[in-house]
PDB file of C-alpha atoms in Angstrom:
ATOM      1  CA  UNK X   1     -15.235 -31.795  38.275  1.00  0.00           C
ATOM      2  CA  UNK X   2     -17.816 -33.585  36.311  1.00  0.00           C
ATOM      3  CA  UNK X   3     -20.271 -32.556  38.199  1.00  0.00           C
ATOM      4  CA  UNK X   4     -19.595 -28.903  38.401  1.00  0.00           C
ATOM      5  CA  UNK X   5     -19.277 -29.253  34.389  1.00  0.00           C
ATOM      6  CA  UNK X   6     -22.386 -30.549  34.304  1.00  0.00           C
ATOM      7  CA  UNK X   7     -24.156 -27.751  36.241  1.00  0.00           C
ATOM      8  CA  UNK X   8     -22.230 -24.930  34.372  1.00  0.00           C
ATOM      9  CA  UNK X   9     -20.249 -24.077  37.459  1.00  0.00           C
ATOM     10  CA  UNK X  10     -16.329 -25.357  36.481  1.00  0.00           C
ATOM     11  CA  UNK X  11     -13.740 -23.459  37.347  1.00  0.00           C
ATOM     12  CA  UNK X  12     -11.460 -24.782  35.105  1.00  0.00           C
ATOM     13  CA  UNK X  13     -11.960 -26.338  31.347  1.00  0.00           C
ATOM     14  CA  UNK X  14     -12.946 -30.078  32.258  1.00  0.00           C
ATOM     15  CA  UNK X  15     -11.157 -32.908  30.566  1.00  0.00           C
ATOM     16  CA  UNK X  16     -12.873 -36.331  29.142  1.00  0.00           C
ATOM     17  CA  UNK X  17     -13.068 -38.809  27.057  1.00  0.00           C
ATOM     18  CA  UNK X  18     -15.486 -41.274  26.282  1.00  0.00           C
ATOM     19  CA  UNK X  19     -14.042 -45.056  26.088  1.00  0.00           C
ATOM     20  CA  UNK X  20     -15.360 -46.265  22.355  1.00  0.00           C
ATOM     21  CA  UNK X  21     -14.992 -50.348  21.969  1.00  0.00           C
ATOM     22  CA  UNK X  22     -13.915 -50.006  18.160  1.00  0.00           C
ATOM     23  CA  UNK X  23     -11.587 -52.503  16.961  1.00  0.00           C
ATOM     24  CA  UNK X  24      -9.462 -52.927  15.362  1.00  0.00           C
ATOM     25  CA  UNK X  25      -7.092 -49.902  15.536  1.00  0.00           C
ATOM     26  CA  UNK X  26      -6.584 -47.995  12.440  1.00  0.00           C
ATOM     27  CA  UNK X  27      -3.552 -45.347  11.636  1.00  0.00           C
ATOM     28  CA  UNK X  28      -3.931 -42.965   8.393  1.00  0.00           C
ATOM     29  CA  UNK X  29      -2.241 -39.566   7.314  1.00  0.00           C
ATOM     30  CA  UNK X  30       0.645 -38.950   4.868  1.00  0.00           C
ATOM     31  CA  UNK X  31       4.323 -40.119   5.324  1.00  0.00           C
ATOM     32  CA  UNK X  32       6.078 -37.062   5.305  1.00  0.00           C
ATOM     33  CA  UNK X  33       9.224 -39.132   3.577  1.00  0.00           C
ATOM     34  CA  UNK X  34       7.022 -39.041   0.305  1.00  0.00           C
ATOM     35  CA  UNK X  35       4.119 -36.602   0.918  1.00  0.00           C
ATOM     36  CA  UNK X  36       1.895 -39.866  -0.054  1.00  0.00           C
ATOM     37  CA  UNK X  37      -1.511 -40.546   1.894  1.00  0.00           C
ATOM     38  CA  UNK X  38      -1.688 -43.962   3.834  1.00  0.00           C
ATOM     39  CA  UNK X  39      -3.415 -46.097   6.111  1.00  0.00           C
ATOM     40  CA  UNK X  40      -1.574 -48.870   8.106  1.00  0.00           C
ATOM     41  CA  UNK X  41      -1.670 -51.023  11.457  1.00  0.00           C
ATOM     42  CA  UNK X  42       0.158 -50.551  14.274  1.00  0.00           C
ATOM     43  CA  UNK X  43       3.472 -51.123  12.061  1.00  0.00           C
ATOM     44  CA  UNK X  44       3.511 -47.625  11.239  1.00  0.00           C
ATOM     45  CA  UNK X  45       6.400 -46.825  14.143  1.00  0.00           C
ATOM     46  CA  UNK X  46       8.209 -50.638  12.999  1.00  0.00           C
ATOM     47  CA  UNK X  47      12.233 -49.094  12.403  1.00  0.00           C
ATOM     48  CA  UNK X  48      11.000 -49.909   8.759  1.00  0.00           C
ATOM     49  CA  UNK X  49       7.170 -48.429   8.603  1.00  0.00           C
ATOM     50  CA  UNK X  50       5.126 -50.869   7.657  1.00  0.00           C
ATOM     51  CA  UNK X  51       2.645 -48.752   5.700  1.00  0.00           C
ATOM     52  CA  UNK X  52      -0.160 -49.222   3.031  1.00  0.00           C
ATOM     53  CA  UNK X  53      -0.529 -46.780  -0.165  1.00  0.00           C
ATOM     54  CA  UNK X  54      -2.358 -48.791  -2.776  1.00  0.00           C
ATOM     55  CA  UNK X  55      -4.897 -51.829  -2.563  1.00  0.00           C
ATOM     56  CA  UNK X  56      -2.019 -54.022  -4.307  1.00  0.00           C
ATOM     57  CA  UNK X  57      -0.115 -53.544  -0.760  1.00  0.00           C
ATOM     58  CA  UNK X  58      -2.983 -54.142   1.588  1.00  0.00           C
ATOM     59  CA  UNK X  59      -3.517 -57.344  -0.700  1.00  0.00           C
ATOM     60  CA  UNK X  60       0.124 -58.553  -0.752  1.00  0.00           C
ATOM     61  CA  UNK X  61      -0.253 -58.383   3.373  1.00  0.00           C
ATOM     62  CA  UNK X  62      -3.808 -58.597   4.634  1.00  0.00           C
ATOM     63  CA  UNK X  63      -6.353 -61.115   3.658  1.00  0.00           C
ATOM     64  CA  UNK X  64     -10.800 -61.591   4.578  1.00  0.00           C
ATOM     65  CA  UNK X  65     -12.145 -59.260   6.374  1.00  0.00           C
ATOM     66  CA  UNK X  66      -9.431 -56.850   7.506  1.00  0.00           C
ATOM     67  CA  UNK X  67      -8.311 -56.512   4.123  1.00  0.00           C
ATOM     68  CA  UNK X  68     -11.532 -55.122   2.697  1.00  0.00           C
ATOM     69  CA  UNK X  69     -11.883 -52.790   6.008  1.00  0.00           C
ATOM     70  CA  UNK X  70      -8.599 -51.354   5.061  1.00  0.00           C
ATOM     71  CA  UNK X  71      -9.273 -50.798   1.268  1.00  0.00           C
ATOM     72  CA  UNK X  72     -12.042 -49.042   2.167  1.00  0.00           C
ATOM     73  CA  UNK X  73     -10.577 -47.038   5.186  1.00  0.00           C
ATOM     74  CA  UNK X  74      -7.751 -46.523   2.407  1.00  0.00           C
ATOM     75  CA  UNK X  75      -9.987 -44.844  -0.568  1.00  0.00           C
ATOM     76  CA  UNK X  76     -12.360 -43.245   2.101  1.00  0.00           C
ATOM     77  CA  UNK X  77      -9.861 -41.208   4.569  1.00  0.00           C
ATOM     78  CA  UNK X  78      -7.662 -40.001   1.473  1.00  0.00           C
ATOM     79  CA  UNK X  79     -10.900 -37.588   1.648  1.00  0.00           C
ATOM     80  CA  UNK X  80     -10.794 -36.249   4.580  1.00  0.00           C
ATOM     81  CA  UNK X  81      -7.687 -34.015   4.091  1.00  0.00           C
ATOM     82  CA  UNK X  82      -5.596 -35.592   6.978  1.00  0.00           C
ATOM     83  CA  UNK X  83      -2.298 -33.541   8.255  1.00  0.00           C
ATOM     84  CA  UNK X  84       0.178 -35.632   9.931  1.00  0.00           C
ATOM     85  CA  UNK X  85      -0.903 -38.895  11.189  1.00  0.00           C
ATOM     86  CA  UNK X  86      -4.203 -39.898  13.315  1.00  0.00           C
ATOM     87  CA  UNK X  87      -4.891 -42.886  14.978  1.00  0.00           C
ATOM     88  CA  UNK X  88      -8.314 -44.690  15.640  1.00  0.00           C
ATOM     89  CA  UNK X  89     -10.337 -47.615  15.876  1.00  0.00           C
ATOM     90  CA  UNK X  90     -12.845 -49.361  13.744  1.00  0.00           C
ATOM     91  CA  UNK X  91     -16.248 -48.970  14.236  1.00  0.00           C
ATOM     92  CA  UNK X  92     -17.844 -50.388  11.166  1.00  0.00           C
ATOM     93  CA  UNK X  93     -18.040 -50.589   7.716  1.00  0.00           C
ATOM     94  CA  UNK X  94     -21.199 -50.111   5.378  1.00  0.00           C
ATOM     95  CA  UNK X  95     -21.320 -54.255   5.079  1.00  0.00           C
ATOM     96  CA  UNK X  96     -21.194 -54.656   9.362  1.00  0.00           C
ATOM     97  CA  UNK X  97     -24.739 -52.454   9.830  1.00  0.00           C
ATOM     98  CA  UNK X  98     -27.621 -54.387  11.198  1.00  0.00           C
ATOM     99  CA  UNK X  99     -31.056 -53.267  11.178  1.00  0.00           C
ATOM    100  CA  UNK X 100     -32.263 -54.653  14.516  1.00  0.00           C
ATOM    101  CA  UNK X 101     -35.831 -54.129  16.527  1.00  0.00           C
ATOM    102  CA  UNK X 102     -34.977 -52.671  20.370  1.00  0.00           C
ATOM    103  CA  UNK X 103     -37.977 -51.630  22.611  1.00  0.00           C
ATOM    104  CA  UNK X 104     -40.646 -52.063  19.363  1.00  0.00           C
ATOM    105  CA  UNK X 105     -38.225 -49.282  17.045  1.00  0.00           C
ATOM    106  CA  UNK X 106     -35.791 -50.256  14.241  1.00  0.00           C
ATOM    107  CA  UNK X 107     -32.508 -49.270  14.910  1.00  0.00           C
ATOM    108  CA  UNK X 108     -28.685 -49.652  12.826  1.00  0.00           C
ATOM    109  CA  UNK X 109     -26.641 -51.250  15.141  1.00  0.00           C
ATOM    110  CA  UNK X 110     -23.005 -52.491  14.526  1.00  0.00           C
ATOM    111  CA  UNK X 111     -20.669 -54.503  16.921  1.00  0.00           C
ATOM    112  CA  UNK X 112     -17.038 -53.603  16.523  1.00  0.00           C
ATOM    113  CA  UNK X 113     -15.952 -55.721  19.922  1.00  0.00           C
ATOM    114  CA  UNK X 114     -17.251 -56.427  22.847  1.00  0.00           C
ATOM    115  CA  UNK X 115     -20.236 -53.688  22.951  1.00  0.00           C
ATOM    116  CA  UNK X 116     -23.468 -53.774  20.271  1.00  0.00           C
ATOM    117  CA  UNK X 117     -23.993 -49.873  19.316  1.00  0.00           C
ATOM    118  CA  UNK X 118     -27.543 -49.299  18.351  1.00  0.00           C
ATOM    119  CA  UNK X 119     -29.112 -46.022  16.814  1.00  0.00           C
ATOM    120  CA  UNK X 120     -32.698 -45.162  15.908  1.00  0.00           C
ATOM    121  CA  UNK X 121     -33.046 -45.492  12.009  1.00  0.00           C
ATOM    122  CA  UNK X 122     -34.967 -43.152  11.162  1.00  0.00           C
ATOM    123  CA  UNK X 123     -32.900 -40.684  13.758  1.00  0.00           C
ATOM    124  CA  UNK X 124     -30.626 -37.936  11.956  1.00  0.00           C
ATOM    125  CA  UNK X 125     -27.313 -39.855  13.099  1.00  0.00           C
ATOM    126  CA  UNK X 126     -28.751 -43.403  12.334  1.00  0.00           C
ATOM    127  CA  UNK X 127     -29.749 -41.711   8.922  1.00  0.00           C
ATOM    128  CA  UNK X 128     -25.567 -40.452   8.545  1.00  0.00           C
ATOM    129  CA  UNK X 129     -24.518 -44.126   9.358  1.00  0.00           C
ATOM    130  CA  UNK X 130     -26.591 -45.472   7.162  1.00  0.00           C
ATOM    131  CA  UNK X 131     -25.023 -43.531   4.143  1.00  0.00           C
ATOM    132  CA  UNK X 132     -21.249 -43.821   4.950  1.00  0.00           C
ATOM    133  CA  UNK X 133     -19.325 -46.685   3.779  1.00  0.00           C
ATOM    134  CA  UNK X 134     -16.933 -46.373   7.054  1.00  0.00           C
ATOM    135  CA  UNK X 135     -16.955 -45.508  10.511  1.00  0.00           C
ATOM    136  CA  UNK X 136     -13.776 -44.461  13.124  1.00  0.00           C
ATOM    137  CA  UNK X 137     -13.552 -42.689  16.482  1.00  0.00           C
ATOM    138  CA  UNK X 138      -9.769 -40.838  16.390  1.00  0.00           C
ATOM    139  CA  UNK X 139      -8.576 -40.197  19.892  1.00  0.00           C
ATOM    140  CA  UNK X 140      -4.561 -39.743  18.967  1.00  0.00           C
ATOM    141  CA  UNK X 141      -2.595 -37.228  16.576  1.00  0.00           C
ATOM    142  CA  UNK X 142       1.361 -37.652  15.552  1.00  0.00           C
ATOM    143  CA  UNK X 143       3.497 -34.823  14.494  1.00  0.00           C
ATOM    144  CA  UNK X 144       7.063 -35.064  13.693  1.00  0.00           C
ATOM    145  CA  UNK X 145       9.612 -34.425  10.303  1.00  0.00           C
ATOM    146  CA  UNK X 146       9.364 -38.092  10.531  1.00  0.00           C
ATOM    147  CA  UNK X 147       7.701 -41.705  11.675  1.00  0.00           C
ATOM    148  CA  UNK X 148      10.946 -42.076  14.435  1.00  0.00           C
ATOM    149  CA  UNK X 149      10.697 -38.705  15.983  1.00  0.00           C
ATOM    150  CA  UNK X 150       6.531 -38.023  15.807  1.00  0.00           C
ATOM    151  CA  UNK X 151       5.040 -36.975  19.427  1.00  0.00           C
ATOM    152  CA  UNK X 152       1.558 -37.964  20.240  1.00  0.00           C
ATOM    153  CA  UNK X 153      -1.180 -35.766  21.350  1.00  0.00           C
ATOM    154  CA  UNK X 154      -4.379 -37.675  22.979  1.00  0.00           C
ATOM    155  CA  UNK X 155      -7.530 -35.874  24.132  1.00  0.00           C
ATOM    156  CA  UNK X 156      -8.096 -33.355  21.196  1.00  0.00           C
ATOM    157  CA  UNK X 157     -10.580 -32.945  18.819  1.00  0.00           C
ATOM    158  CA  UNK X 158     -10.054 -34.474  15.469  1.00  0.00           C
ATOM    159  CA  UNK X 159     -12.908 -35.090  13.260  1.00  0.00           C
ATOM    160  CA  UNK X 160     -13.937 -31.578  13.544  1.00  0.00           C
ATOM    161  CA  UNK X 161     -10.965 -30.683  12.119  1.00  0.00           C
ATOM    162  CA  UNK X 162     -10.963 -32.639   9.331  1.00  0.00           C
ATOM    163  CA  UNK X 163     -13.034 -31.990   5.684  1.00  0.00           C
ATOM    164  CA  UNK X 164     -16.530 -33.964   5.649  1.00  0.00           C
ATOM    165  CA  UNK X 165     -17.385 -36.478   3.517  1.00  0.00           C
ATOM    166  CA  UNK X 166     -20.671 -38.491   3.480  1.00  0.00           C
ATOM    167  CA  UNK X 167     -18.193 -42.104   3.265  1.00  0.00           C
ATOM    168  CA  UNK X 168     -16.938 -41.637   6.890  1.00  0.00           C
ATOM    169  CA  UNK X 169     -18.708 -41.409   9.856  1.00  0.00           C
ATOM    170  CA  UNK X 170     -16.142 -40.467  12.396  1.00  0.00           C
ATOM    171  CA  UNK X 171     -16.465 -39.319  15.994  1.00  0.00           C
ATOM    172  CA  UNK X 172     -13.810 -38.012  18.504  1.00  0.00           C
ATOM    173  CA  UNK X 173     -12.931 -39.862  21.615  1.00  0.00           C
ATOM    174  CA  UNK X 174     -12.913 -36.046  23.618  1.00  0.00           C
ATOM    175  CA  UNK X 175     -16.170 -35.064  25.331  1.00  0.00           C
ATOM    176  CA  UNK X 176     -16.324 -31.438  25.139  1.00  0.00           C
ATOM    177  CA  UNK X 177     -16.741 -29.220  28.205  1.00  0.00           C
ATOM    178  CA  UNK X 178     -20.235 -28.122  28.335  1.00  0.00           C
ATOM    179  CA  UNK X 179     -19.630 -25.125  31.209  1.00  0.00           C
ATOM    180  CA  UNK X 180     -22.308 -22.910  30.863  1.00  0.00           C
ATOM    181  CA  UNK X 181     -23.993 -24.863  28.407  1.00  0.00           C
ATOM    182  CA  UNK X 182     -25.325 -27.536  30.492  1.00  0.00           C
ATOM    183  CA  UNK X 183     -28.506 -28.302  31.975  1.00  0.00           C
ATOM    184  CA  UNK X 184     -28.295 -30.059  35.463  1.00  0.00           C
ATOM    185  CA  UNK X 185     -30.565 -28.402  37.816  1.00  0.00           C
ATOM    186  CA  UNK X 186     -30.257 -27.083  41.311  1.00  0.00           C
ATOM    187  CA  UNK X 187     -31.696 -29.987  43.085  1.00  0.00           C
ATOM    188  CA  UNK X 188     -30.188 -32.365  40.554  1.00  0.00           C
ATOM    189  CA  UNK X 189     -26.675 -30.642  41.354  1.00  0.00           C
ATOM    190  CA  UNK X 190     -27.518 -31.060  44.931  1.00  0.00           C
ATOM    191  CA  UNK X 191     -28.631 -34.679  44.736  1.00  0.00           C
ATOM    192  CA  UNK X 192     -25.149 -35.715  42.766  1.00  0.00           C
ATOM    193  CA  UNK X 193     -23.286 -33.943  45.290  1.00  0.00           C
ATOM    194  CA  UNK X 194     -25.297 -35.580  48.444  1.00  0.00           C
ATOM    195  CA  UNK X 195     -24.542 -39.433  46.349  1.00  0.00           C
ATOM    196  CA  UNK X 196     -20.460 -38.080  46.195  1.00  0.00           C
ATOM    197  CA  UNK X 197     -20.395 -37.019  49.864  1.00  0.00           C
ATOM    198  CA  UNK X 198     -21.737 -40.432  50.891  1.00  0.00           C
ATOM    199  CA  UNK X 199     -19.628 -42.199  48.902  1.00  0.00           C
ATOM    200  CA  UNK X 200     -16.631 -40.066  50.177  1.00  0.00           C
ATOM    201  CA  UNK X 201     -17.641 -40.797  53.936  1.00  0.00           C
ATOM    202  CA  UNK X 202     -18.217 -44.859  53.175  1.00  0.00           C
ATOM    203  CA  UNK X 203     -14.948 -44.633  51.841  1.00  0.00           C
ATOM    204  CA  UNK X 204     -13.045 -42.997  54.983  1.00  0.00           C
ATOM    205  CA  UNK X 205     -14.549 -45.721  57.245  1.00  0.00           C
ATOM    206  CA  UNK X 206     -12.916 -48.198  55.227  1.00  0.00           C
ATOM    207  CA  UNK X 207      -9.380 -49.236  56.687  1.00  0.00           C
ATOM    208  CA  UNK X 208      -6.549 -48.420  54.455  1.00  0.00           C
ATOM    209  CA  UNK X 209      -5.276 -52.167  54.904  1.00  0.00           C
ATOM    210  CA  UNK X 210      -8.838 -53.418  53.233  1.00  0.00           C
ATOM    211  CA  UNK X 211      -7.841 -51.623  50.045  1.00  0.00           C
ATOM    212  CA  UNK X 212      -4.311 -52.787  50.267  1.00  0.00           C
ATOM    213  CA  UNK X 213      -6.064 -56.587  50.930  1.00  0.00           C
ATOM    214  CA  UNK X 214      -7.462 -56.017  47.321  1.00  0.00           C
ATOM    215  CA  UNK X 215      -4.615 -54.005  44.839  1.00  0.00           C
ATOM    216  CA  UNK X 216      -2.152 -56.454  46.089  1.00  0.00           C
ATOM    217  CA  UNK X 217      -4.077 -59.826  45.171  1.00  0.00           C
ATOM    218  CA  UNK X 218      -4.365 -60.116  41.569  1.00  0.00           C
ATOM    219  CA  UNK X 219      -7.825 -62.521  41.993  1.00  0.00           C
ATOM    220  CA  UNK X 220      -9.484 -59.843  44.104  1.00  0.00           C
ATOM    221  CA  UNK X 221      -8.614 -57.145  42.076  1.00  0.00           C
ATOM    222  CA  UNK X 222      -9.506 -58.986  38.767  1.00  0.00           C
ATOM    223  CA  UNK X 223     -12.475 -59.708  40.238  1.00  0.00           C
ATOM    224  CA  UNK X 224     -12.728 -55.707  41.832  1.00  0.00           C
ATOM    225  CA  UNK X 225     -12.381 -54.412  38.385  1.00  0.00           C
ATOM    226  CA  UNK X 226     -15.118 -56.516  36.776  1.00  0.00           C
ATOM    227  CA  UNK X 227     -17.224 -55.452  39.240  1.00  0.00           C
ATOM    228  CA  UNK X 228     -16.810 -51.946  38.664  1.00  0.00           C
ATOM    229  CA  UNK X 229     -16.956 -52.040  34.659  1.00  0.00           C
ATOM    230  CA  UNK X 230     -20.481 -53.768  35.331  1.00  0.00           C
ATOM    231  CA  UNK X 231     -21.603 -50.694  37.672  1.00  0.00           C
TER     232      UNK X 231
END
């Protein structure tokens, strides 16, 4: 499906998302008990919402670090013009950027968990993060009368949606279908599709009790998954 996305030739709307390492997660929108904006952890479904609406709360509960990233979060998505509730993850604030050399070029870079993000400084995004006090990806909307009976929606776009403001940098988890838009050539469309058909023959030669050998040993398939993150 990728593929055929990727040469302008789906069939059907394609759906992705990209897997951001932000950390940590983030929840923000108004609490339709009071109409008040907020920001809060993952508290926000506790039976009593555990929910921040003025710095004096974040302070009375969060401390270092975490409670500066949620002031800010706090005073900077109250901007954005929220409806309902979003969720997202961290992926900097103004005080995390780096300025770091890769490959002879400066470039802002900022390291929310496990993965170093690095753009070119002088690049019209690296010039965006730069400016912005925050950054989020959303990848999760709520809607509901209230916190107990809110359904989630995962895959949509969200900071399209919302107003801009030069304090937040925010991207959406979604990668949008590119059908018809997309570049892949002929031959490179031909060369994916040659790598898939090997792959799908290497596959069919491989014993069905192999792959049961592995998904039922926890060490092999700890060891499976590693393997394939890497690749």
């Amino acid at each position: 499906a990728i593929r055929d996305m990727l040469s302008g030739n789906a069939s059907a709307p394609v759906s992705l998302t990209t897997k951001w390492d932000g950390a940590p997660a983030i929840f923000a929108g108004v609490d339709p008990s009071d109409g008040q904006f907020f920001v809060a952890k993952k508290g926000v479904f506790n039976k009593t919402p555990k929910l921040y609406k003025t710095e004096s709360e974040i302070n009375d509960e969060l401390s270092g670090d975490l409670a500066v990233k949620f002031k800010i979060a706090l005073k900077e998505f109250s901007k954005l013009g929220i409806e309902g509730v979003v969720q997202g993850d961290f992926l900097y604030t103004n005080d995390d950027l780096k300025t770091e050399n890769i490959d002879g070029e400066p470039h802002i870079t900022f390291h929310p968990n496990t993965i170093v993000y690095a753009v070119p400084v002088d690049s019209k995004l690296g010039k965006q993060i730069q400016g912005s006090e925050i950054g989020v990806v959303w990848h999760t909307t709520y809607r509901g009368a209230d916190f107990e009976s809110m359904s989630a929606s995962f895959g949509k776009e969200i900071a399209s949606n919302l107003k801009k403001s030069t304090g937040v940098w925010s991207v959406d988890a979604i990668y949008k279908d590119v059908s018809g838009t997309a570049t892949m050539t002929k031959a490179e469309t031909a060369s994916v599709t040659a790598t898939l058909s090997k792959a799908g023959k290497k596959f069919n030669s491989i014993k069905r009790s192999t792959f049961d050998g592995i998904t039922e040993n926890p060490d092999l398939l700890e060891r499976t998954k590693k393997f394939v993150n890497v690749k």
